[in-house]
Amino acid sequence: VEGLAQSQVELLEALRAGDEAAFARIVDELSPGLMRLARVYVSTDGAAEEVVQETWIGVLNGLDRFEGRSTLKTWIFRILVNVAKTRGVRDTRSVPFSSLDVTAGEDRALDPDRFFGDHTRSPGQWAIAPAPWPEDAVWEADAMRLVRDTVDGLPPAQREVITLRDMVGCSAAETCSALNLTEANQRVLLHRARAKVRAALERAFDDRGPA
Amino acid sequence: MPHTGDEMTCRELVGLITDYVEGTLPAADRRRFDQHLEMCEYCANYVEQMRATIMALGELPEETISARVRDELLDAFRGWKSS
């Protein structure tokens, strides 16, 4: 972590000193992840690219005031979320975001009927157990498309978290900081989102019959 | 096998899987989780499928900004530096 903090200080100094190569490096490193997250809020790749561009302009405008209370990376992702949500208000095709508790309500990760009920002989055991998947099936193009489409169809708060954690590769702490979530809520959203993607794959593989 | 008090059920394991892989499960529950996993091939399937799902999510093709937008950003940086 000390090395990370050190490299962050050096990067900040380089950017503030006008080191263009340092700026190009961080743009190249973070833009794919920023594009991914932007697509959660806007409905086209073109609009996502505009959000990312506006984010980097916001980074330049704020760089001299950045105090280092979060990492540079999470600060940049927070700017993107602000830019994208502001734009979302204007973009009628974008998904409305609720300020309500993102983990509220009944949203089971897995159908409760998959397990025997409490008043049976095997309470809590699998009633419909997961069968093994055909080997390497998740890597096939159809499966990968299904994974992407399932993520696209998740409730926005779940989609934000699974995008940052599993697609962009942010840590739990970075994700909480970028999305302003508690650790517990972040975990609940991740749990539900991953379970739904797994369930979508299971349905697809089961429909194909035994391997 | 009948359920005897301290043993983790399949339903409980599925509910705790994210805490397990995130490393936030208390040690006692982690032990119960591991014990259940050793004797339950169905839950082993579930955990294995969850790991495969997470790996697949990480391998989705990614997009980035176009060369034109990248150039515009580098121009903006030069303008910012000289302002």
mmCIF file with all atom_site columns, N, CA and C in Angstrom, chain A residues 88-115:
data_model
loop_
_atom_site.group_PDB
_atom_site.id
_atom_site.type_symbol
_atom_site.label_atom_id
_atom_site.label_alt_id
_atom_site.label_comp_id
_atom_site.label_asym_id
_atom_site.label_entity_id
_atom_site.label_seq_id
_atom_site.pdbx_PDB_ins_code
_atom_site.Cartn_x
_atom_site.Cartn_y
_atom_site.Cartn_z
_atom_site.occupancy
_atom_site.B_iso_or_equiv
_atom_site.pdbx_formal_charge
_atom_site.auth_seq_id
_atom_site.auth_comp_id
_atom_site.auth_asym_id
_atom_site.auth_atom_id
_atom_site.pdbx_PDB_model_num
ATOM 1  N N  . GLY A 1 88  ? -27.715 11.929  -17.201 1.00 0.00 ? 88  GLY A N  1
ATOM 2  C CA . GLY A 1 88  ? -28.891 11.061  -17.190 1.00 0.00 ? 88  GLY A CA 1
ATOM 3  C C  . GLY A 1 88  ? -30.186 11.829  -16.997 1.00 0.00 ? 88  GLY A C  1
ATOM 4  N N  . VAL A 1 89  ? -30.118 12.925  -16.256 1.00 0.00 ? 89  VAL A N  1
ATOM 5  C CA . VAL A 1 89  ? -31.302 13.759  -16.052 1.00 0.00 ? 89  VAL A CA 1
ATOM 6  C C  . VAL A 1 89  ? -31.766 14.332  -17.394 1.00 0.00 ? 89  VAL A C  1
ATOM 7  N N  . ARG A 1 90  ? -30.789 14.624  -18.274 1.00 0.00 ? 90  ARG A N  1
ATOM 8  C CA . ARG A 1 90  ? -31.145 15.193  -19.588 1.00 0.00 ? 90  ARG A CA 1
ATOM 9  C C  . ARG A 1 90  ? -31.484 14.105  -20.599 1.00 0.00 ? 90  ARG A C  1
ATOM 10 N N  . ASP A 1 91  ? -30.873 12.931  -20.435 1.00 0.00 ? 91  ASP A N  1
ATOM 11 C CA . ASP A 1 91  ? -31.022 11.844  -21.400 1.00 0.00 ? 91  ASP A CA 1
ATOM 12 C C  . ASP A 1 91  ? -32.223 10.991  -21.014 1.00 0.00 ? 91  ASP A C  1
ATOM 13 N N  . THR A 1 92  ? -33.346 11.192  -21.705 1.00 0.00 ? 92  THR A N  1
ATOM 14 C CA . THR A 1 92  ? -34.590 10.521  -21.295 1.00 0.00 ? 92  THR A CA 1
ATOM 15 C C  . THR A 1 92  ? -34.521 9.012   -21.476 1.00 0.00 ? 92  THR A C  1
ATOM 16 N N  . ARG A 1 93  ? -33.556 8.551   -22.270 1.00 0.00 ? 93  ARG A N  1
ATOM 17 C CA . ARG A 1 93  ? -33.479 7.101   -22.491 1.00 0.00 ? 93  ARG A CA 1
ATOM 18 C C  . ARG A 1 93  ? -32.694 6.400   -21.387 1.00 0.00 ? 93  ARG A C  1
ATOM 19 N N  . SER A 1 94  ? -32.081 7.172   -20.529 1.00 0.00 ? 94  SER A N  1
ATOM 20 C CA . SER A 1 94  ? -31.253 6.529   -19.513 1.00 0.00 ? 94  SER A CA 1
ATOM 21 C C  . SER A 1 94  ? -32.119 6.027   -18.351 1.00 0.00 ? 94  SER A C  1
ATOM 22 N N  . VAL A 1 95  ? -31.512 5.180   -17.545 1.00 0.00 ? 95  VAL A N  1
ATOM 23 C CA . VAL A 1 95  ? -32.231 4.525   -16.460 1.00 0.00 ? 95  VAL A CA 1
ATOM 24 C C  . VAL A 1 95  ? -32.399 5.492   -15.285 1.00 0.00 ? 95  VAL A C  1
ATOM 25 N N  . PRO A 1 96  ? -33.594 5.608   -14.733 1.00 0.00 ? 96  PRO A N  1
ATOM 26 C CA . PRO A 1 96  ? -33.736 6.475   -13.559 1.00 0.00 ? 96  PRO A CA 1
ATOM 27 C C  . PRO A 1 96  ? -33.048 5.864   -12.339 1.00 0.00 ? 96  PRO A C  1
ATOM 28 N N  . PHE A 1 97  ? -32.366 6.690   -11.596 1.00 0.00 ? 97  PHE A N  1
ATOM 29 C CA . PHE A 1 97  ? -31.711 6.194   -10.397 1.00 0.00 ? 97  PHE A CA 1
ATOM 30 C C  . PHE A 1 97  ? -32.479 6.616   -9.163  1.00 0.00 ? 97  PHE A C  1
ATOM 31 N N  . SER A 1 98  ? -32.693 5.685   -8.275  1.00 0.00 ? 98  SER A N  1
ATOM 32 C CA . SER A 1 98  ? -33.461 5.970   -7.076  1.00 0.00 ? 98  SER A CA 1
ATOM 33 C C  . SER A 1 98  ? -32.515 6.316   -5.932  1.00 0.00 ? 98  SER A C  1
ATOM 34 N N  . SER A 1 99  ? -32.944 7.236   -5.110  1.00 0.00 ? 99  SER A N  1
ATOM 35 C CA . SER A 1 99  ? -32.135 7.554   -3.936  1.00 0.00 ? 99  SER A CA 1
ATOM 36 C C  . SER A 1 99  ? -32.562 6.705   -2.736  1.00 0.00 ? 99  SER A C  1
ATOM 37 N N  . LEU A 1 100 ? -33.547 5.822   -2.956  1.00 0.00 ? 100 LEU A N  1
ATOM 38 C CA . LEU A 1 100 ? -33.995 4.937   -1.878  1.00 0.00 ? 100 LEU A CA 1
ATOM 39 C C  . LEU A 1 100 ? -32.898 3.932   -1.541  1.00 0.00 ? 100 LEU A C  1
ATOM 40 N N  . ASP A 1 101 ? -33.045 3.283   -0.392  1.00 0.00 ? 101 ASP A N  1
ATOM 41 C CA . ASP A 1 101 ? -32.086 2.261   0.019   1.00 0.00 ? 101 ASP A CA 1
ATOM 42 C C  . ASP A 1 101 ? -31.945 1.216   -1.087  1.00 0.00 ? 101 ASP A C  1
ATOM 43 N N  . VAL A 1 102 ? -30.729 1.120   -1.606  1.00 0.00 ? 102 VAL A N  1
ATOM 44 C CA . VAL A 1 102 ? -30.498 0.259   -2.761  1.00 0.00 ? 102 VAL A CA 1
ATOM 45 C C  . VAL A 1 102 ? -30.628 -1.227  -2.443  1.00 0.00 ? 102 VAL A C  1
ATOM 46 N N  . THR A 1 103 ? -30.600 -1.584  -1.168  1.00 0.00 ? 103 THR A N  1
ATOM 47 C CA . THR A 1 103 ? -30.707 -3.009  -0.836  1.00 0.00 ? 103 THR A CA 1
ATOM 48 C C  . THR A 1 103 ? -32.075 -3.352  -0.254  1.00 0.00 ? 103 THR A C  1
ATOM 49 N N  . ALA A 1 104 ? -32.989 -2.373  -0.235  1.00 0.00 ? 104 ALA A N  1
ATOM 50 C CA . ALA A 1 104 ? -34.309 -2.616  0.350   1.00 0.00 ? 104 ALA A CA 1
ATOM 51 C C  . ALA A 1 104 ? -35.121 -3.572  -0.524  1.00 0.00 ? 104 ALA A C  1
ATOM 52 N N  . GLY A 1 105 ? -36.126 -4.185  0.071   1.00 0.00 ? 105 GLY A N  1
ATOM 53 C CA . GLY A 1 105 ? -37.073 -4.981  -0.688  1.00 0.00 ? 105 GLY A CA 1
ATOM 54 C C  . GLY A 1 105 ? -36.660 -6.427  -0.840  1.00 0.00 ? 105 GLY A C  1
ATOM 55 N N  . GLU A 1 106 ? -37.633 -7.226  -1.258  1.00 0.00 ? 106 GLU A N  1
ATOM 56 C CA . GLU A 1 106 ? -37.404 -8.641  -1.473  1.00 0.00 ? 106 GLU A CA 1
ATOM 57 C C  . GLU A 1 106 ? -36.732 -8.819  -2.828  1.00 0.00 ? 106 GLU A C  1
ATOM 58 N N  . ASP A 1 107 ? -35.507 -9.248  -2.817  1.00 0.00 ? 107 ASP A N  1
ATOM 59 C CA . ASP A 1 107 ? -34.817 -9.505  -4.069  1.00 0.00 ? 107 ASP A CA 1
ATOM 60 C C  . ASP A 1 107 ? -33.898 -10.681 -3.797  1.00 0.00 ? 107 ASP A C  1
ATOM 61 N N  . ARG A 1 108 ? -34.475 -11.866 -3.864  1.00 0.00 ? 108 ARG A N  1
ATOM 62 C CA . ARG A 1 108 ? -33.702 -13.045 -3.493  1.00 0.00 ? 108 ARG A CA 1
ATOM 63 C C  . ARG A 1 108 ? -32.680 -13.374 -4.563  1.00 0.00 ? 108 ARG A C  1
ATOM 64 N N  . ALA A 1 109 ? -31.506 -13.751 -4.089  1.00 0.00 ? 109 ALA A N  1
ATOM 65 C CA . ALA A 1 109 ? -30.434 -14.088 -5.009  1.00 0.00 ? 109 ALA A CA 1
ATOM 66 C C  . ALA A 1 109 ? -30.762 -15.374 -5.766  1.00 0.00 ? 109 ALA A C  1
ATOM 67 N N  . LEU A 1 110 ? -31.501 -16.273 -5.105  1.00 0.00 ? 110 LEU A N  1
ATOM 68 C CA . LEU A 1 110 ? -31.822 -17.560 -5.726  1.00 0.00 ? 110 LEU A CA 1
ATOM 69 C C  . LEU A 1 110 ? -33.248 -17.936 -5.316  1.00 0.00 ? 110 LEU A C  1
ATOM 70 N N  . ASP A 1 111 ? -33.997 -18.536 -6.244  1.00 0.00 ? 111 ASP A N  1
ATOM 71 C CA . ASP A 1 111 ? -35.369 -18.959 -5.998  1.00 0.00 ? 111 ASP A CA 1
ATOM 72 C C  . ASP A 1 111 ? -35.438 -19.836 -4.731  1.00 0.00 ? 111 ASP A C  1
ATOM 73 N N  . PRO A 1 112 ? -36.222 -19.429 -3.720  1.00 0.00 ? 112 PRO A N  1
ATOM 74 C CA . PRO A 1 112 ? -36.280 -20.212 -2.467  1.00 0.00 ? 112 PRO A CA 1
ATOM 75 C C  . PRO A 1 112 ? -36.786 -21.639 -2.673  1.00 0.00 ? 112 PRO A C  1
ATOM 76 N N  . ASP A 1 113 ? -37.533 -21.865 -3.766  1.00 0.00 ? 113 ASP A N  1
ATOM 77 C CA . ASP A 1 113 ? -38.032 -23.218 -4.029  1.00 0.00 ? 113 ASP A CA 1
ATOM 78 C C  . ASP A 1 113 ? -36.920 -24.187 -4.430  1.00 0.00 ? 113 ASP A C  1
ATOM 79 N N  . ARG A 1 114 ? -35.714 -23.677 -4.597  1.00 0.00 ? 114 ARG A N  1
ATOM 80 C CA . ARG A 1 114 ? -34.602 -24.589 -4.882  1.00 0.00 ? 114 ARG A CA 1
ATOM 81 C C  . ARG A 1 114 ? -34.247 -25.427 -3.651  1.00 0.00 ? 114 ARG A C  1
ATOM 82 N N  . PHE A 1 115 ? -34.731 -25.009 -2.463  1.00 0.00 ? 115 PHE A N  1
ATOM 83 C CA . PHE A 1 115 ? -34.400 -25.715 -1.219  1.00 0.00 ? 115 PHE A CA 1
ATOM 84 C C  . PHE A 1 115 ? -35.655 -26.304 -0.576  1.00 0.00 ? 115 PHE A C  1
#
